[in-house]
Amino acid sequence: MSATAITSVLGRRVWDSRGRPTVEAEIALAGGVSGRAIAPAGASTGSGEAVDLRDGGSAFGGYDVTRAVAAIRDAIAPALRGMDAADQAALDARLIALDGTESKSRLGANATLAVSMAAAHAAAAAAGQPLYRNLGGEAATLLPLPQIQIFGGGAHAGRRVDVQDFLVVCPAAASFAEALDWTAEVYRAAGALMRQAGTLGGVADEGGWWPAFRTNEQALEMLVRAIEQAGFAPGRQVAIALDVAASEFGRGGRYRLGLEERELDTTGMIEFLIGWIRAYPIVSIEDPLAEDDPEGFAAFTRAVGDRVQVVGDDFLVSDAARVRAAAASGGANTVLIKPNQRGTLTETRAAWDAAREVGYAGIVSARSGETEDVTIVHLAVGWGVGQLKVGSFARSERMAKWNEALRIEEALGPRARFAGGTALGRSRR
Ligand code: PGA
Ligand code: ZN
């Protein structure tokens, strides 16, 4: 038996950052090494995502994962035993065939993803390499531009404000470490401003400050003030990124902004956002329109895509076919890459390959329900994606990822290249 032959696959229930059950997989190889990974979970999920299999019923609010864990024990483990962990494509193809559905609804994408990622970790351990290098070889030297949340909102903050993420990027930072330094100052300044205003109220699901604002725009104003207070030039050094997550409040071409008590049609929503782009140093907008509004996506991208990164999350759900279809109709110019939206690394990687084919940028992203698992950082560097979004600058399920990227940057030494502002997606005219 080869050293990378799988000898056992274990599934176990562990707990995520919201105190909900989630799935961990652990794979042991004949050579004596093993690999482990945990599936994350979203709250504002796209309808085209692979299925996060939950038990339902009353225990833990219906979020228990005993069926997904049982799927690993009863279906996946026997099928994978003896397979080569170093052959990710064959392993993932086996998972896909075993599940047999379009959406991973039989085994659960939480089960298949934990197993798929655990296999990648085991294979890297067998090769004696960090995961990013085992994925990308000597070419894996690009450190991503981090997109870091300062205020949480939307589904992550009881819908206190409509916009889900008010984030910053540091296009002018010289290294990943410096981007974190700058962001730490902005995050602190934002907290101090909230305290002064008497509106500091703890943090939202991803660690961003609780959004005690009367309008969405108040959050944008506060963010610009925080950037200035921290000593940076807004736009040039530290710029704003938004995740509107519009599928949460838009459907059928109608957008209901609860905080502003306004209902807009697609054209109105586009004009509303263009007003923000004119007034604030915004360089990236994710899900500006709802997942069921591809014409809106195309119109918005035509209007601003040459100077603003337009990101598809719920709209593209890390799906290669959707990325190609969006490119054909001119919708978005960047794909958010969330492995659990597809359920295997191979399918997730295919979405990134499709993005490169059509000239889209990419952002590897965590979910709002996270753990200490840092696999996505290795995917970002190993695949050379160029951007990384894992929530805010607080709470260890977030900081674990930022800290892992620091270690990788240090290990690469002078070979490390920081993606900076050049990683931002732009539509070609
Ligand atoms: P989610 O949020 O993990 O709750 O879906 C993250 C995002 O929308 O980018
Ligand atoms: Zn999103």
Coordinates of N, CA, C and O in Angstrom, one line a residue, residues 298-388:
A298 N -25.7 42.9 -14.6 CA -25.1 43.3 -15.9 C -25.1 44.9 -16.0 O -24.1 45.5 -16.4
A299 N -26.3 45.5 -15.7 CA -26.4 46.9 -15.9 C -25.5 47.6 -14.9 O -24.8 48.6 -15.2
F300 N -25.4 47.1 -13.6 CA -24.6 47.8 -12.6 C -23.1 47.6 -13.0 O -22.3 48.6 -12.9
T301 N -22.7 46.5 -13.5 CA -21.3 46.2 -14.0 C -21.0 47.1 -15.2 O -19.9 47.7 -15.2
R302 N -21.9 47.3 -16.1 CA -21.7 48.2 -17.2 C -21.4 49.6 -16.8 O -20.6 50.3 -17.3
A303 N -22.2 50.0 -15.7 CA -22.1 51.4 -15.2 C -20.8 51.7 -14.5 O -20.2 52.7 -14.6
V304 N -20.4 50.7 -13.6 CA -19.2 51.0 -12.7 C -18.1 50.0 -12.8 O -17.0 50.2 -12.1
G305 N -18.3 48.9 -13.5 CA -17.3 47.8 -13.4 C -15.9 48.1 -13.9 O -14.9 47.4 -13.6
D306 N -15.7 49.2 -14.7 CA -14.4 49.6 -15.1 C -13.6 50.2 -14.0 O -12.4 50.3 -14.1
R307 N -14.3 50.7 -12.9 CA -13.5 51.3 -11.8 C -13.8 50.7 -10.4 O -13.2 51.0 -9.4
V308 N -14.9 49.9 -10.4 CA -15.2 49.2 -9.1 C -15.3 47.7 -9.3 O -15.8 47.2 -10.3
Q309 N -14.8 47.0 -8.3 CA -14.9 45.6 -8.3 C -16.3 45.2 -8.0 O -16.9 45.6 -6.9
V310 N -16.9 44.4 -8.8 CA -18.3 44.0 -8.6 C -18.3 42.4 -8.4 O -17.9 41.7 -9.3
V311 N -18.6 42.0 -7.2 CA -18.4 40.7 -6.7 C -19.7 39.9 -6.7 O -20.7 40.4 -6.1
G312 N -19.7 38.7 -7.2 CA -20.9 37.8 -7.1 C -20.7 36.8 -6.1 O -19.7 35.9 -6.2
D313 N -21.5 36.8 -5.0 CA -21.5 35.8 -4.0 C -22.7 34.9 -4.2 O -22.7 33.8 -4.8
D314 N -23.9 35.3 -3.6 CA -25.1 34.5 -3.8 C -25.4 34.4 -5.3 O -26.0 33.4 -5.8
F315 N -25.0 35.3 -6.1 CA -25.2 35.4 -7.5 C -24.4 34.3 -8.3 O -24.9 33.7 -9.2
L316 N -23.2 34.0 -7.8 CA -22.4 33.0 -8.5 C -22.2 31.7 -7.8 O -21.8 30.7 -8.4
V317 N -22.4 31.7 -6.5 CA -22.2 30.6 -5.6 C -21.0 29.6 -5.9 O -21.2 28.4 -5.9
S318 N -19.9 30.2 -6.2 CA -18.7 29.5 -6.5 C -18.9 28.4 -7.5 O -18.3 27.3 -7.4
D319 N -19.7 28.7 -8.5 CA -20.0 27.7 -9.5 C -19.5 28.0 -10.9 O -19.8 29.1 -11.4
A320 N -18.6 27.1 -11.4 CA -17.9 27.4 -12.7 C -18.9 27.8 -13.8 O -18.7 28.7 -14.6
A321 N -20.0 27.1 -13.9 CA -21.0 27.3 -15.0 C -21.6 28.7 -14.8 O -21.8 29.4 -15.8
R322 N -21.9 29.1 -13.6 CA -22.5 30.4 -13.4 C -21.5 31.5 -13.7 O -21.9 32.6 -14.1
V323 N -20.2 31.3 -13.4 CA -19.2 32.3 -13.7 C -19.2 32.5 -15.2 O -19.2 33.7 -15.7
R324 N -19.2 31.4 -16.0 CA -19.1 31.6 -17.4 C -20.4 32.3 -18.0 O -20.3 33.1 -18.8
A325 N -21.5 31.9 -17.4 CA -22.8 32.5 -17.8 C -22.8 34.0 -17.5 O -23.2 34.8 -18.3
A326 N -22.3 34.4 -16.3 CA -22.3 35.8 -15.9 C -21.4 36.6 -16.9 O -21.7 37.7 -17.3
A327 N -20.2 35.9 -17.2 CA -19.3 36.6 -18.1 C -19.9 36.9 -19.5 O -19.7 37.9 -20.1
A328 N -20.7 35.9 -19.9 CA -21.3 36.0 -21.2 C -22.3 37.2 -21.3 O -22.5 37.8 -22.3
S329 N -23.0 37.4 -20.1 CA -23.9 38.5 -20.1 C -23.4 39.8 -19.4 O -24.1 40.8 -19.3
G330 N -22.1 39.8 -19.0 CA -21.5 41.0 -18.5 C -21.8 41.3 -17.0 O -21.7 42.4 -16.6
G331 N -22.2 40.3 -16.3 CA -22.6 40.5 -14.9 C -21.4 40.2 -13.9 O -20.8 39.2 -14.0
A332 N -21.1 41.2 -13.1 CA -20.0 41.1 -12.1 C -18.6 41.0 -12.8 O -18.6 40.9 -14.1
N333 N -17.5 41.2 -12.1 CA -16.2 41.0 -12.7 C -15.3 40.2 -11.7 O -14.1 40.1 -12.0
T334 N -15.9 39.7 -10.6 CA -15.1 39.0 -9.6 C -16.0 38.0 -8.9 O -17.2 38.2 -8.7
V335 N -15.4 36.8 -8.6 CA -16.2 35.7 -8.0 C -15.7 35.6 -6.5 O -14.5 35.5 -6.3
L336 N -16.7 35.5 -5.6 CA -16.4 35.1 -4.3 C -16.3 33.6 -4.2 O -17.1 32.9 -4.8
I337 N -15.3 33.1 -3.6 CA -15.0 31.6 -3.6 C -15.1 31.1 -2.2 O -14.3 31.3 -1.3
K338 N -16.3 30.3 -2.0 CA -16.6 29.7 -0.7 C -16.7 28.2 -0.9 O -17.7 27.8 -1.5
P339 N -15.7 27.5 -0.4 CA -15.7 26.0 -0.7 C -17.0 25.3 -0.3 O -17.4 24.4 -1.0
N340 N -17.7 25.7 0.8 CA -18.9 25.0 1.2 C -20.1 25.3 0.3 O -21.1 24.7 0.4
Q341 N -20.0 26.3 -0.6 CA -21.1 26.5 -1.6 C -21.1 25.4 -2.6 O -22.1 25.2 -3.3
R342 N -20.0 24.7 -2.8 CA -20.0 23.6 -3.7 C -19.8 22.2 -3.0 O -20.4 21.2 -3.4
G343 N -19.0 22.1 -2.0 CA -18.9 20.9 -1.2 C -17.7 20.0 -1.5 O -17.5 19.0 -0.9
T344 N -16.9 20.4 -2.5 CA -15.6 19.7 -2.7 C -14.5 20.7 -3.2 O -14.9 21.8 -3.8
L345 N -13.3 20.5 -2.9 CA -12.2 21.4 -3.3 C -12.1 21.4 -4.9 O -11.9 22.5 -5.4
T346 N -12.3 20.3 -5.5 CA -12.2 20.3 -7.0 C -13.2 21.2 -7.7 O -12.9 21.9 -8.6
E347 N -14.5 21.1 -7.2 CA -15.5 22.0 -7.8 C -15.2 23.4 -7.5 O -15.5 24.3 -8.3
T348 N -14.7 23.7 -6.3 CA -14.4 25.1 -5.9 C -13.3 25.6 -6.8 O -13.4 26.8 -7.3
R349 N -12.3 24.8 -6.9 CA -11.2 25.2 -7.8 C -11.6 25.5 -9.2 O -11.1 26.4 -9.9
A350 N -12.6 24.7 -9.7 CA -13.1 24.9 -11.1 C -13.7 26.2 -11.2 O -13.6 26.8 -12.3
A351 N -14.4 26.7 -10.2 CA -15.0 28.1 -10.3 C -13.9 29.1 -10.4 O -14.0 30.1 -11.2
W352 N -12.7 29.0 -9.7 CA -11.6 29.9 -9.8 C -11.0 29.8 -11.2 O -10.6 30.8 -11.9
D353 N -10.8 28.5 -11.7 CA -10.3 28.4 -13.1 C -11.2 29.0 -14.1 O -10.7 29.7 -15.0
A354 N -12.5 28.9 -13.9 CA -13.4 29.6 -14.9 C -13.2 31.1 -14.8 O -13.3 31.8 -15.8
A355 N -13.1 31.6 -13.6 CA -12.9 33.0 -13.4 C -11.7 33.5 -14.1 O -11.7 34.5 -14.8
R356 N -10.6 32.8 -14.0 CA -9.4 33.2 -14.7 C -9.6 33.2 -16.2 O -9.1 34.1 -16.9
E357 N -10.3 32.1 -16.7 CA -10.5 32.0 -18.2 C -11.3 33.3 -18.7 O -11.0 33.7 -19.8
V358 N -12.2 33.8 -17.9 CA -13.1 34.9 -18.4 C -12.6 36.2 -17.9 O -13.2 37.3 -18.2
G359 N -11.4 36.3 -17.3 CA -10.8 37.5 -16.8 C -11.4 38.1 -15.6 O -11.3 39.3 -15.3
Y360 N -12.1 37.3 -14.8 CA -12.6 37.7 -13.5 C -11.5 37.6 -12.4 O -10.7 36.7 -12.4
A361 N -11.6 38.5 -11.4 CA -10.8 38.3 -10.2 C -11.5 37.4 -9.2 O -12.6 37.0 -9.5
G362 N -10.8 37.0 -8.1 CA -11.4 36.1 -7.1 C -11.1 36.6 -5.7 O -10.1 37.3 -5.5
I363 N -12.0 36.2 -4.8 CA -11.8 36.4 -3.4 C -12.2 35.1 -2.7 O -13.3 34.7 -2.7
V364 N -11.2 34.5 -2.0 CA -11.5 33.4 -1.2 C -12.2 33.9 0.1 O -11.7 34.8 0.7
S365 N -13.3 33.2 0.5 CA -14.1 33.8 1.6 C -14.5 32.7 2.6 O -14.8 31.6 2.3
A366 N -14.4 33.2 3.9 CA -15.0 32.4 5.0 C -16.5 32.5 5.0 O -17.1 33.2 4.1
R367 N -17.2 31.9 6.0 CA -18.6 32.1 6.2 C -18.8 32.8 7.5 O -17.9 32.9 8.3
S368 N -20.0 33.2 7.8 CA -20.3 33.9 9.1 C -20.2 32.9 10.3 O -19.8 33.3 11.4
G369 N -20.5 31.6 10.0 CA -20.2 30.6 11.0 C -18.9 29.9 10.8 O -18.8 29.2 9.8
E370 N -17.9 30.1 11.6 CA -16.6 29.7 11.4 C -16.0 28.9 12.6 O -16.6 28.9 13.6
T371 N -14.8 28.5 12.4 CA -14.1 27.8 13.5 C -12.6 28.1 13.4 O -12.2 29.0 12.6
E372 N -11.8 27.4 14.1 CA -10.3 27.6 14.1 C -9.7 27.0 12.8 O -8.5 27.2 12.6
D373 N -10.5 26.4 11.9 CA -10.0 25.9 10.7 C -9.4 27.0 9.8 O -10.1 28.0 9.5
V374 N -8.2 26.8 9.2 CA -7.6 27.8 8.4 C -7.3 27.4 7.0 O -6.5 28.0 6.3
T375 N -8.0 26.4 6.6 CA -7.8 25.8 5.2 C -7.9 26.9 4.1 O -7.1 26.9 3.2
I376 N -8.9 27.8 4.3 CA -9.1 28.7 3.2 C -7.9 29.7 2.9 O -7.7 30.1 1.8
V377 N -7.1 29.9 3.9 CA -5.9 30.8 3.8 C -4.9 30.1 2.8 O -4.4 30.7 1.9
H378 N -4.8 28.8 3.0 CA -3.9 28.0 2.2 C -4.5 27.9 0.7 O -3.7 27.9 -0.2
L379 N -5.8 27.8 0.6 CA -6.4 27.8 -0.8 C -6.0 29.2 -1.5 O -5.6 29.2 -2.6
A380 N -6.2 30.3 -0.7 CA -5.9 31.6 -1.4 C -4.5 31.7 -1.9 O -4.3 32.1 -3.0
V381 N -3.6 31.3 -1.0 CA -2.1 31.4 -1.4 C -1.8 30.3 -2.4 O -1.2 30.5 -3.5
G382 N -2.3 29.1 -2.2 CA -1.9 27.9 -3.0 C -2.4 28.0 -4.4 O -1.8 27.6 -5.4
W383 N -3.6 28.6 -4.6 CA -4.2 28.8 -5.9 C -3.9 30.2 -6.5 O -4.3 30.5 -7.6
G384 N -3.2 31.1 -5.7 CA -2.9 32.4 -6.2 C -4.1 33.3 -6.5 O -4.1 34.0 -7.4
V385 N -5.1 33.2 -5.6 CA -6.3 33.9 -5.9 C -6.2 35.5 -5.7 O -6.9 36.2 -6.4
G386 N -5.4 35.9 -4.8 CA -5.2 37.4 -4.7 C -6.0 38.2 -3.7 O -5.6 39.3 -3.4
Q387 N -7.1 37.6 -3.2 CA -7.9 38.3 -2.2 C -8.5 37.3 -1.2 O -8.8 36.2 -1.6
L388 N -8.7 37.8 0.0 CA -9.1 37.0 1.1 C -10.1 37.7 2.0 O -9.7 38.9 2.4

